[in-house]
Coordinates of C-alpha atoms in Angstrom, one line a residue:
Chain A
X10 CA 22.6 -7.4 -8.9
X11 CA 23.3 -4.1 -10.4
X12 CA 21.9 -1.0 -12.3
X13 CA 23.1 0.7 -14.8
X14 CA 22.7 4.6 -16.0
X15 CA 20.4 3.7 -18.8
X16 CA 18.1 1.8 -15.8
X17 CA 18.3 4.9 -13.8
X18 CA 17.4 7.0 -16.7
X19 CA 14.7 4.7 -17.6
X20 CA 13.2 4.8 -14.1
X21 CA 13.4 8.7 -13.9
X22 CA 11.9 8.9 -17.1
X23 CA 9.1 6.3 -16.1
X24 CA 8.5 8.7 -12.7
X25 CA 8.7 11.6 -14.7
X26 CA 11.4 12.9 -12.8
X27 CA 14.9 14.9 -15.1
X28 CA 17.4 14.5 -14.1
X29 CA 20.4 15.9 -14.1
X30 CA 24.0 14.2 -15.6
X31 CA 25.5 14.7 -11.9
X32 CA 22.0 13.5 -10.6
X33 CA 22.1 10.3 -12.1
X34 CA 25.5 9.2 -11.4
X35 CA 24.4 9.8 -7.6
X36 CA 21.4 7.6 -7.9
X37 CA 23.1 5.1 -10.0
X38 CA 25.5 4.8 -7.1
X39 CA 23.1 5.2 -3.8
X40 CA 20.2 2.9 -5.3
X41 CA 23.3 0.2 -6.3
X42 CA 23.7 0.1 -3.5
X43 CA 19.7 -0.1 -1.9
X44 CA 19.4 -2.7 -4.0
X45 CA 21.9 -5.1 -3.2
X46 CA 20.8 -4.7 0.4
X47 CA 17.3 -5.4 -0.7
X48 CA 19.0 -8.6 -2.5
X49 CA 18.8 -9.8 0.9
X50 CA 14.8 -10.6 0.2
X51 CA 16.3 -13.5 -2.6
X52 CA 17.6 -16.1 0.2
X53 CA 14.1 -16.4 1.4
X54 CA 11.7 -19.1 0.8
X55 CA 8.3 -17.8 -0.7
X56 CA 6.9 -21.1 -2.0
X57 CA 3.4 -20.8 -1.0
X58 CA 3.3 -17.6 1.0
X59 CA 0.2 -15.6 0.6
X60 CA 1.0 -11.8 -0.3
X61 CA 0.3 -9.6 2.0
X62 CA -2.1 -7.2 0.3
X63 CA -4.7 -5.8 2.5
X64 CA -4.2 -4.2 6.1
X65 CA -7.6 -4.4 7.1
X66 CA -8.0 -6.2 10.5
X67 CA -11.2 -7.1 12.4
X68 CA -11.8 -7.4 16.3
X69 CA -12.2 -10.7 16.5
X70 CA -11.2 -10.4 20.0
X71 CA -11.4 -7.5 23.2
X72 CA -8.7 -5.1 22.7
X73 CA -5.9 -5.9 24.7
X74 CA -6.2 -10.0 24.1
X75 CA -3.6 -11.8 23.3
X76 CA -5.0 -14.2 20.9
X77 CA -4.6 -13.5 17.2
X78 CA -6.9 -11.3 14.8
X79 CA -8.7 -12.7 12.2
X80 CA -8.1 -10.3 8.6
X81 CA -11.4 -9.9 7.4
X82 CA -13.0 -8.3 4.4
X83 CA -12.7 -4.8 4.2
X84 CA -16.0 -3.3 4.9
X85 CA -17.7 -1.4 2.1
X86 CA -20.1 1.5 3.0
X87 CA -23.5 2.2 1.0
X88 CA -23.0 3.4 -2.5
X89 CA -24.7 6.5 -2.2
X90 CA -24.6 10.1 -3.1
X91 CA -23.4 12.5 -0.8
X92 CA -22.2 16.3 -1.8
X93 CA -19.5 17.4 -2.5
X94 CA -19.8 21.3 -3.2
X95 CA -15.7 22.2 -2.8
X96 CA -14.7 23.0 -6.3
X97 CA -14.4 27.0 -6.1
X98 CA -12.4 26.2 -3.0
X99 CA -10.7 23.4 -4.9
X100 CA -9.9 25.4 -7.8
X101 CA -8.5 28.3 -5.7
X102 CA -5.5 26.3 -5.3
X103 CA -4.7 25.5 -8.7
X104 CA -1.6 27.0 -10.3
X105 CA -4.0 27.7 -13.2
X106 CA -7.4 27.1 -14.1
X107 CA -10.3 28.7 -16.0
X108 CA -13.4 27.7 -13.6
X109 CA -14.5 25.1 -13.7
X110 CA -11.4 23.5 -15.4
X111 CA -8.0 23.1 -14.7
X112 CA -5.9 25.1 -17.6
X113 CA -2.8 22.7 -18.9
X114 CA -0.3 23.4 -21.8
X115 CA -2.0 21.8 -25.2
X116 CA -1.9 18.2 -25.2
X117 CA -2.7 17.2 -28.7
X118 CA -1.3 19.2 -31.7
X119 CA -3.8 19.4 -34.8
Chain B
X18 CA 18.8 21.3 27.1
X19 CA 15.5 20.4 27.2
X20 CA 12.9 22.1 29.2
X21 CA 9.2 20.3 28.6
X22 CA 6.4 22.4 29.3
X23 CA 5.4 21.7 33.7
X24 CA 1.2 21.7 31.6
X25 CA -0.3 18.2 31.6
X26 CA -3.5 17.6 30.1
X27 CA -4.9 16.8 33.4
X28 CA -3.6 20.5 34.9
X29 CA -4.8 22.7 32.3
X30 CA -8.3 20.8 32.7
X31 CA -7.8 21.7 36.4
X32 CA -6.9 24.7 36.3
X33 CA -8.9 26.0 33.4
X34 CA -12.4 24.7 35.5
X35 CA -11.5 26.1 39.0
X36 CA -10.9 29.7 36.6
X37 CA -7.0 29.6 37.0
X38 CA -6.4 29.8 34.0
X39 CA -7.7 31.5 30.8
X40 CA -7.4 29.2 27.5
X41 CA -5.6 32.2 26.2
X42 CA -3.5 32.8 28.6
X43 CA -2.0 29.2 27.8
X44 CA -1.9 30.0 24.7
X45 CA 0.0 33.1 24.9
X46 CA 2.0 31.3 27.4
X47 CA 3.1 28.4 24.2
X48 CA 3.6 31.2 21.8
X49 CA 6.2 33.4 23.9
X50 CA 8.0 30.0 24.1
X51 CA 7.8 29.4 20.9
X52 CA 9.3 32.8 19.8
X53 CA 11.7 32.5 22.3
X54 CA 13.2 28.8 21.6
X55 CA 12.1 27.7 17.9
X56 CA 14.6 30.5 16.3
X57 CA 17.1 28.2 17.4
X58 CA 15.0 24.9 17.0
X59 CA 13.2 24.9 13.9
X60 CA 10.5 23.1 14.9
X61 CA 7.5 24.8 13.6
X62 CA 7.2 25.7 10.0
X63 CA 3.9 27.7 10.1
X64 CA 2.2 29.1 13.1
X65 CA -1.7 29.6 13.1
X66 CA -1.8 32.3 15.9
X67 CA -5.1 33.3 14.8
X68 CA -7.3 29.9 14.7
X69 CA -5.4 29.2 17.9
X70 CA -6.6 32.3 19.9
X71 CA -10.0 31.8 17.9
X72 CA -10.7 28.4 19.9
X73 CA -9.0 30.0 23.3
X74 CA -11.9 32.5 23.6
X75 CA -13.9 29.8 22.4
X76 CA -13.0 28.1 25.6
X77 CA -13.1 30.7 27.7
X78 CA -16.6 32.1 26.7
X79 CA -17.6 28.4 27.6
X80 CA -16.0 28.3 31.1
X81 CA -16.9 31.7 31.7
X82 CA -20.7 30.5 30.5
X83 CA -20.7 27.2 32.7
X84 CA -20.8 24.9 29.8
X85 CA -19.5 21.7 29.2
X86 CA -15.7 21.9 28.3
X87 CA -14.0 19.1 26.3
X88 CA -11.9 16.3 27.1
X89 CA -8.9 18.6 25.6
X90 CA -10.2 21.8 26.2
X91 CA -7.1 24.7 26.1
X92 CA -4.7 22.2 25.6
X93 CA -2.2 23.1 23.3
X94 CA -1.3 20.9 20.2
X95 CA 1.3 21.0 17.1
X96 CA 0.3 19.1 14.0
X97 CA 2.9 17.7 11.6
X98 CA 3.1 19.5 8.0
X99 CA 1.7 16.6 6.5
X100 CA -1.9 16.8 8.5
X101 CA -4.5 19.1 6.3
X102 CA -5.5 21.7 8.7
X103 CA -7.9 23.9 6.3
X104 CA -6.7 27.6 6.0
X105 CA -3.5 27.1 7.8
X106 CA -0.5 26.1 4.9
X107 CA 0.4 22.6 4.8
X108 CA 4.0 21.7 3.3
X109 CA 4.8 18.7 4.0
X110 CA 8.2 19.6 4.4
X111 CA 8.6 20.1 0.5
X112 CA 9.0 23.0 -2.1
X113 CA 6.0 21.6 -4.1
X114 CA 3.4 22.6 -1.8
X115 CA 5.0 25.5 -0.2
X116 CA 1.9 27.7 -0.7
X117 CA -0.6 25.2 -0.1
X118 CA -3.2 26.0 1.8
X119 CA -5.7 22.3 2.1
X120 CA -9.5 23.4 1.9
X121 CA -10.2 21.3 4.5
X122 CA -9.1 19.6 8.1
X123 CA -8.5 16.5 8.5
X124 CA -10.5 14.1 10.7
X125 CA -8.1 13.8 13.6
X126 CA -7.2 17.5 13.5
X127 CA -11.3 17.9 13.4
X128 CA -11.4 16.0 16.3
X129 CA -8.9 17.7 18.6
X130 CA -10.7 21.0 17.9
X131 CA -14.0 19.7 18.9
X132 CA -12.8 18.3 22.0
X133 CA -11.2 21.6 22.5
X134 CA -7.9 21.6 21.8
X135 CA -6.1 24.3 20.9
X136 CA -3.8 24.2 17.4
X137 CA -1.0 26.1 17.7
X138 CA 0.9 25.4 14.2
X139 CA 2.4 23.3 12.0
X140 CA 5.6 21.2 12.7
X141 CA 8.7 20.7 10.5
X142 CA 9.4 17.3 9.4
X143 CA 11.3 14.9 6.5
X144 CA 9.6 15.5 3.2
X145 CA 6.4 13.6 2.7
X146 CA 7.8 12.1 6.1
X147 CA 10.6 10.1 4.6
X148 CA 13.3 10.4 6.6
X149 CA 14.8 9.4 9.8
X150 CA 16.6 12.9 10.7
X151 CA 14.3 15.1 9.6
X152 CA 17.3 16.8 7.8
X153 CA 15.5 16.1 4.4
X154 CA 13.2 18.9 5.2
X155 CA 13.2 21.6 2.4
X156 CA 13.1 24.2 5.4
X157 CA 15.8 23.3 7.0
X158 CA 16.3 20.3 9.6
X159 CA 15.0 20.6 13.4
X160 CA 17.5 20.4 16.1
X161 CA 17.4 18.5 19.0
X162 CA 16.3 20.4 21.8
X163 CA 18.3 17.9 24.4
X164 CA 21.1 18.3 21.7
X165 CA 21.6 21.0 19.7
X166 CA 24.1 19.3 17.6
X167 CA 22.2 16.1 16.9
X168 CA 19.0 15.6 15.0
X169 CA 15.5 15.3 16.7
X170 CA 15.0 12.1 14.5
X171 CA 12.5 11.0 12.1
X172 CA 10.3 11.8 9.9
X173 CA 8.2 13.9 13.0
X174 CA 11.4 15.6 14.7
X175 CA 9.2 19.2 14.6
X176 CA 6.6 17.1 16.4
X177 CA 8.6 15.7 18.6
X178 CA 11.2 18.3 19.2
X179 CA 8.1 21.4 20.4
X180 CA 6.9 18.2 22.7
X181 CA 10.2 18.1 24.4
X182 CA 11.5 21.6 24.3
X183 CA 8.1 22.8 25.9
X184 CA 6.8 24.5 22.3
X185 CA 3.3 22.7 23.1
X186 CA 1.7 20.3 25.9
X187 CA 1.0 17.5 23.2
X188 CA 1.4 17.0 19.3
X189 CA 0.3 14.8 16.4
X190 CA 3.0 13.1 14.4
X191 CA 2.7 10.5 11.7
X192 CA 4.5 6.9 11.9
X193 CA 5.4 5.2 8.4
X194 CA 8.1 3.2 9.6
X195 CA 8.9 4.7 13.1
X196 CA 8.5 8.1 11.9
X197 CA 6.6 9.0 15.4
X198 CA 7.8 6.3 17.7
X199 CA 12.3 6.9 16.4
X200 CA 12.1 10.8 17.1
X201 CA 10.0 9.9 20.3
X202 CA 13.0 8.0 21.2
X203 CA 15.8 10.7 20.4
X204 CA 14.0 13.8 22.2
X205 CA 13.0 12.0 25.5
X206 CA 9.2 12.0 24.7
X207 CA 6.6 9.2 25.6
X208 CA 5.4 8.5 21.3
X209 CA 2.5 6.4 20.0
X210 CA 1.7 4.7 16.5
X211 CA -1.7 3.2 17.0
X212 CA -2.9 0.2 15.2
X213 CA -3.1 0.6 11.3
X214 CA -7.0 1.6 11.0
X215 CA -7.1 3.2 14.4
X216 CA -7.2 6.4 13.6
X217 CA -8.8 8.1 10.3
X218 CA -6.3 9.0 7.4
X219 CA -8.6 11.6 6.2
X220 CA -6.7 14.5 5.3
X221 CA -3.1 13.1 5.9
X222 CA -1.2 13.7 2.9
X223 CA -0.3 10.1 1.6
X224 CA 3.0 8.7 1.5
X225 CA 2.7 4.5 2.2
X226 CA -1.1 3.9 2.3
X227 CA -0.9 0.9 3.7
X228 CA 1.4 2.3 6.3
X229 CA 1.0 5.6 7.7
X230 CA -0.8 5.9 11.0
X231 CA -1.7 9.3 12.9
X232 CA -0.6 9.6 16.3
X233 CA 0.4 11.6 19.5
X234 CA 3.6 13.2 21.1
X235 CA 3.0 13.9 25.1
X236 CA 5.2 14.4 27.6
X237 CA 3.3 11.8 30.1
X238 CA 1.3 8.4 29.4
X239 CA -1.7 9.7 30.6
X240 CA -1.8 12.5 28.0
X241 CA -0.8 10.5 25.3
X242 CA -3.9 8.0 26.2
X243 CA -6.1 11.2 26.5
X244 CA -4.6 12.7 22.6
X245 CA -5.7 8.7 21.4
X246 CA -9.4 8.9 23.0
X247 CA -10.6 11.5 21.0
X248 CA -8.6 11.1 17.7
X249 CA -9.3 7.6 17.3
X250 CA -12.6 5.4 16.1
X251 CA -13.6 4.7 12.5
X252 CA -14.5 7.7 9.9
X253 CA -16.8 7.2 7.1
X254 CA -13.9 9.7 5.2
X255 CA -11.4 7.2 5.3
X256 CA -12.3 3.6 3.8
X257 CA -9.6 2.0 5.7
X258 CA -10.3 3.1 9.3
X259 CA -11.5 0.5 11.2
X260 CA -15.1 -0.2 12.3
X261 CA -14.0 -1.0 15.9
X262 CA -15.3 0.3 19.0
X263 CA -12.4 2.7 20.6
X264 CA -12.3 2.6 24.2
X265 CA -11.1 5.4 26.7
X266 CA -7.6 5.0 26.7
X267 CA -7.1 6.8 29.8
X268 CA -9.4 4.6 31.6
X269 CA -7.2 1.5 32.3
X270 CA -3.7 3.1 32.4
X271 CA -3.4 2.7 35.9
X272 CA -4.2 -1.1 36.3
X273 CA -1.5 -3.3 37.4
X274 CA 0.6 -5.0 34.9
X275 CA 1.1 -8.1 37.0
X276 CA 0.9 -11.2 35.5
X277 CA 1.8 -10.2 32.1
X278 CA 3.6 -11.7 29.5
X279 CA 6.0 -9.6 28.0
X280 CA 8.4 -11.3 25.1
X281 CA 11.9 -10.0 24.4
X282 CA 12.9 -10.9 20.8
X283 CA 17.0 -11.9 20.8
X284 CA 16.9 -10.8 17.5
X285 CA 16.7 -6.9 18.9
X286 CA 19.9 -7.1 20.4
X287 CA 21.8 -8.4 18.5
X288 CA 24.2 -6.7 15.7
X289 CA 24.4 -3.1 15.6
X290 CA 22.9 -2.2 18.9
X291 CA 24.6 0.7 21.1
X292 CA 25.9 -0.8 24.7
X293 CA 24.1 1.8 26.4
X294 CA 20.6 1.5 24.9
X295 CA 21.1 -2.7 25.5
X296 CA 22.2 -1.5 28.9
X297 CA 19.3 0.5 29.6
X298 CA 16.4 -1.4 27.9
X299 CA 17.6 -4.6 29.4
X300 CA 17.3 -2.3 32.8
X301 CA 13.7 -1.7 32.0
X302 CA 12.6 -5.0 31.4
X303 CA 14.3 -6.1 34.7
X304 CA 11.8 -3.3 35.7
X305 CA 8.9 -4.5 34.3
X306 CA 9.3 -7.8 35.6
X307 CA 9.7 -6.9 39.1
X308 CA 6.2 -5.6 38.4
X309 CA 5.5 -8.7 38.2
X310 CA 5.2 -9.3 34.4
X311 CA 6.7 -12.5 33.3
X312 CA 9.7 -12.1 30.4
X313 CA 9.9 -15.0 27.4
X314 CA 12.1 -15.1 25.2
X315 CA 11.1 -15.2 21.7
X316 CA 12.7 -15.9 18.5
X317 CA 11.6 -13.8 15.4
X318 CA 13.5 -15.1 12.7
X319 CA 12.4 -12.6 10.0
X320 CA 13.3 -9.9 11.9
X321 CA 16.2 -9.0 9.7
X322 CA 14.2 -8.9 6.7
X323 CA 12.1 -6.4 8.0
X324 CA 14.2 -2.8 6.2
X325 CA 14.2 -4.6 2.7
X326 CA 10.7 -5.5 2.6
X327 CA 9.6 -2.0 3.8
X328 CA 11.9 -0.2 1.4
X329 CA 10.3 -1.9 -1.2
X330 CA 6.5 -1.8 -0.2
X331 CA 7.3 2.3 0.9
X332 CA 8.3 3.4 -1.8
X333 CA 6.3 1.8 -4.3
X334 CA 3.3 3.3 -2.4
X335 CA 5.0 6.3 -2.8
X336 CA 5.6 6.3 -6.2
X337 CA 2.2 5.9 -6.8
X338 CA 1.0 8.3 -4.2
X339 CA 3.0 10.9 -5.3
X340 CA 2.2 10.9 -9.1
X341 CA -0.4 13.5 -8.2
X342 CA 2.5 16.5 -7.9
X343 CA 2.4 17.0 -11.7
X344 CA 1.7 20.9 -11.3
X345 CA -1.6 20.6 -13.0
X346 CA -4.1 20.7 -9.4
X347 CA -2.0 22.6 -7.0
X348 CA 0.9 23.0 -5.6
X349 CA 4.1 24.2 -7.1
X350 CA 3.7 24.4 -11.2
X351 CA 7.1 25.3 -13.6
X352 CA 6.0 25.9 -17.2
X353 CA 6.6 23.5 -19.5
X354 CA 6.1 23.5 -23.5
X355 CA 4.1 20.3 -23.2
X356 CA 2.2 18.4 -21.0
X357 CA 5.2 16.4 -19.8
X358 CA 7.6 18.9 -20.3
X359 CA 6.1 20.6 -17.2
X360 CA 5.3 17.7 -15.3
X361 CA 9.0 16.8 -15.5
X362 CA 10.5 20.4 -14.8
X363 CA 7.5 20.9 -11.9
X364 CA 8.6 17.2 -9.8
X365 CA 12.8 18.3 -10.7
X366 CA 12.8 21.5 -9.2
X367 CA 9.7 20.5 -6.4
X368 CA 11.3 17.3 -4.9
X369 CA 14.5 17.2 -2.5
X370 CA 17.3 14.3 -3.2
X371 CA 15.6 12.0 -1.0
X372 CA 12.1 12.0 -2.1
X373 CA 13.2 11.2 -5.1
X374 CA 15.7 9.1 -4.8
X375 CA 12.3 6.7 -2.9
X376 CA 10.4 7.4 -5.9
X377 CA 13.0 6.1 -8.9
X378 CA 13.0 2.8 -6.3
X379 CA 9.5 2.3 -5.4
X380 CA 8.9 3.4 -9.8
X381 CA 12.1 0.5 -10.4
X382 CA 10.3 -2.5 -8.1
X383 CA 7.2 -1.9 -9.9
X384 CA 8.5 -2.1 -13.2
X385 CA 7.9 -4.4 -15.9
X386 CA 10.4 -7.4 -15.4
X387 CA 11.4 -6.8 -11.6
X388 CA 7.4 -6.5 -10.3
X389 CA 7.9 -10.4 -8.8
X390 CA 11.5 -10.4 -8.1
X391 CA 10.9 -6.7 -5.9
X392 CA 7.3 -5.9 -5.3
X393 CA 5.3 -9.6 -4.9
X394 CA 8.5 -11.2 -3.2
X395 CA 8.5 -8.1 -0.3
X396 CA 4.9 -8.7 -0.1
X397 CA 4.9 -11.9 0.3
X398 CA 8.0 -11.4 2.7
X399 CA 5.6 -8.5 4.8
X400 CA 3.3 -11.5 5.4
X401 CA 5.9 -13.8 7.0
X402 CA 7.0 -10.7 9.1
X403 CA 3.2 -10.2 10.1
X404 CA 3.1 -13.9 11.0
X405 CA 6.1 -13.4 13.3
X406 CA 4.1 -11.1 15.2
X407 CA 0.9 -13.0 15.5
X408 CA 3.0 -16.1 16.5
X409 CA 4.8 -14.0 19.3
X410 CA 1.1 -13.2 20.6
X411 CA -0.3 -17.1 21.3
X412 CA 2.6 -16.5 23.4
X413 CA 2.7 -13.4 25.2
X414 CA 0.7 -9.8 25.6
X415 CA 2.9 -7.6 24.5
X416 CA 6.7 -7.4 23.0
X417 CA 9.9 -5.0 24.5
X418 CA 12.5 -3.8 22.3
X419 CA 14.7 -0.9 21.7
X420 CA 13.2 2.1 20.1
X421 CA 16.3 2.9 18.1
X422 CA 19.6 0.8 17.6
X423 CA 21.5 4.0 19.0
X424 CA 20.5 7.0 20.5
X425 CA 19.9 10.4 18.4
X426 CA 23.1 10.9 16.2
X427 CA 24.7 13.7 15.0
X428 CA 23.4 16.1 12.2
X429 CA 25.2 15.1 8.8
X430 CA 26.2 12.3 10.2
X431 CA 24.0 9.9 7.8
X432 CA 23.6 12.0 5.0
X433 CA 25.9 10.9 2.6
X434 CA 24.7 7.3 3.3
X435 CA 20.8 7.1 2.7
X436 CA 21.2 3.0 3.4
X437 CA 22.7 3.5 7.0
X438 CA 20.0 6.4 7.7
X439 CA 17.2 3.5 7.0
X440 CA 18.8 1.4 9.2
X441 CA 17.7 3.5 12.2
X442 CA 13.8 2.2 11.7
X443 CA 15.5 -1.4 12.2
X444 CA 13.2 -1.4 15.1
X445 CA 10.6 0.6 14.3
X446 CA 9.5 -0.8 10.6
X447 CA 8.6 -4.3 11.7
X448 CA 5.4 -3.5 14.1
X449 CA 4.7 -1.1 10.9
X450 CA 4.3 -3.9 8.5
X451 CA 2.9 -5.7 10.4
X452 CA 0.0 -3.5 11.3
X453 CA 0.2 -3.3 15.2
X454 CA 0.4 -0.7 18.2
X455 CA 3.2 1.1 19.5
X456 CA 4.4 3.2 22.0
X457 CA 8.0 4.4 22.7
X458 CA 8.7 5.8 25.6
X459 CA 11.8 6.9 27.7
X460 CA 14.0 4.7 29.4
X461 CA 16.7 6.4 30.5
X462 CA 19.7 8.5 29.1
X463 CA 23.4 7.6 27.7
X464 CA 26.3 9.0 29.7
X465 CA 26.2 11.7 27.3
X466 CA 22.9 12.4 28.5
X467 CA 20.6 11.5 25.2
X468 CA 17.6 9.7 25.3
X469 CA 17.0 6.4 25.1
X470 CA 13.6 4.6 24.3
X471 CA 12.0 1.7 24.8
X472 CA 9.3 0.5 22.6
X473 CA 6.2 -2.1 23.4
X474 CA 4.2 -3.6 21.1
X475 CA 1.1 -5.0 21.3
X476 CA -1.6 -7.4 19.4
X477 CA -3.9 -5.3 17.0
X478 CA -6.5 -2.6 18.9
X479 CA -4.9 -3.6 22.1
X480 CA -3.7 0.2 22.4
X481 CA -5.4 0.2 26.4
X482 CA -2.6 -2.8 27.2
X483 CA 0.1 -1.1 26.0
X484 CA -0.5 2.0 27.4
X485 CA -1.5 0.2 30.6
X486 CA 2.4 -1.3 30.0
X487 CA 4.1 2.6 29.7
X488 CA 2.3 3.9 32.5
X489 CA 3.4 1.2 34.8
X490 CA 6.8 1.6 33.3
X491 CA 6.7 5.5 33.9
X492 CA 5.3 5.3 37.2
X493 CA 7.8 2.9 38.3
X494 CA 10.2 5.3 37.4
X495 CA 11.4 3.6 34.3
X496 CA 11.7 7.0 32.2
X497 CA 14.9 7.5 34.0
X498 CA 15.9 4.3 35.0

């Protein structure tokens, strides 16, 4: 597996990073080495293995039990409104704001 | 030399209740220690003196009025700078958040203060908790208080160093691939990663959401358990926090460990391990056997794939989580002609080299044409690694391994080679991927007096058992074996 300079620039663009030419070259070499190492995963047979997509563990057994813990559905909370009066405190941290908005450079040209 | 404080949670509680000392005096003593040592160690980035003394005074007033004190009354605690503190700057070790002041407290912090703890300040860490040496902080590296030319481990290096150097009684860190346990080992202090979901992540500034956990550093196992008892438990503000009863972790730690089965996986003692680390950890295991534990040899065949799996899953999640640093709502903004231009300039200036590297790796792993080969495959291998553990825990009550393959390395030793740095987490990322709890406790030192850590891992929600083993090990002299 090798990653080209074009790959690095494409990925940087997707990640909204503006790299200097020196950075692009440095990352190309380092990402190449890391991806080569990661390539060892291709050796494993993962046929019929379900991907681990959630991290919710139930307590089927008392704490400390050696029995395995079964994975459960995520508990869902009731969908009800709660007060959330934090706009002022949040806008105070904004680099540029005009209450109740964040202000950014113009997005759409007329 | 290291000089952890003589104060413990228990001794502070006794002294306060006997009115031998005030919370204000204790806080003053610790700030004096910080003033003395922090200029060399760089463990704290921000001190919260005003908030700390206000809290200490509340504790002292409560004492004077004969009110019931909380379980951590007057206990000075440091908090890693990726955990939100209302009104106290929280940088994540990044230029991006250099002036960011959170409008709210993380649940773990709020619970500590409710229990009477005094938050001394915010500790240095690798930028956005990405690193194994603390050298990725935008505010300079932390030095290891045990050996000043060495790293304290990472990413919670500031928290580990603060406790090891007597600049706090305990500290909160975060662990995504080893960031609590590995610095605990490097600095010679107990350090616990709870089960995923055991401690609320509300207010923890996200790195990799399926892996991030908050946990304690302390100078002894009883204090570790005392902090755990306060911070653990369900929180409606974190949908992934487990609705599982949280026991008093300190209550059972003195129970005998006789008859417990401890698994020793051969994959954790193979190529790459330092010979002194191996010898001490094996001596530690022999000590547990002497205490009546039954040693069971294990094979965990997917261990060798853990680092590769971790660096796909964690970086993919990071690439999503860190998309928020775009200069719009908080943190650094570098002006640009267009919105996209502003995003890119802001992120280019705000992020350090390791963060950019990981964002690119994660973006690559999720990008069109590579998703199946990298991210999806990594999630499948993650399931295999978790299965290694669930199968092992059919046979054993806990697993004992080294925490890290080597003692603390020299500052600058691995900065030029990211992959070598990643391999420092080789024994810790497995438990992270599986979501299980683990603790690192001291297990002697090398000939050069560098701390060695032994890791005890247990099944999900078995923190009590893990702490019980750690306490038995401590009591039998394992820390100085």
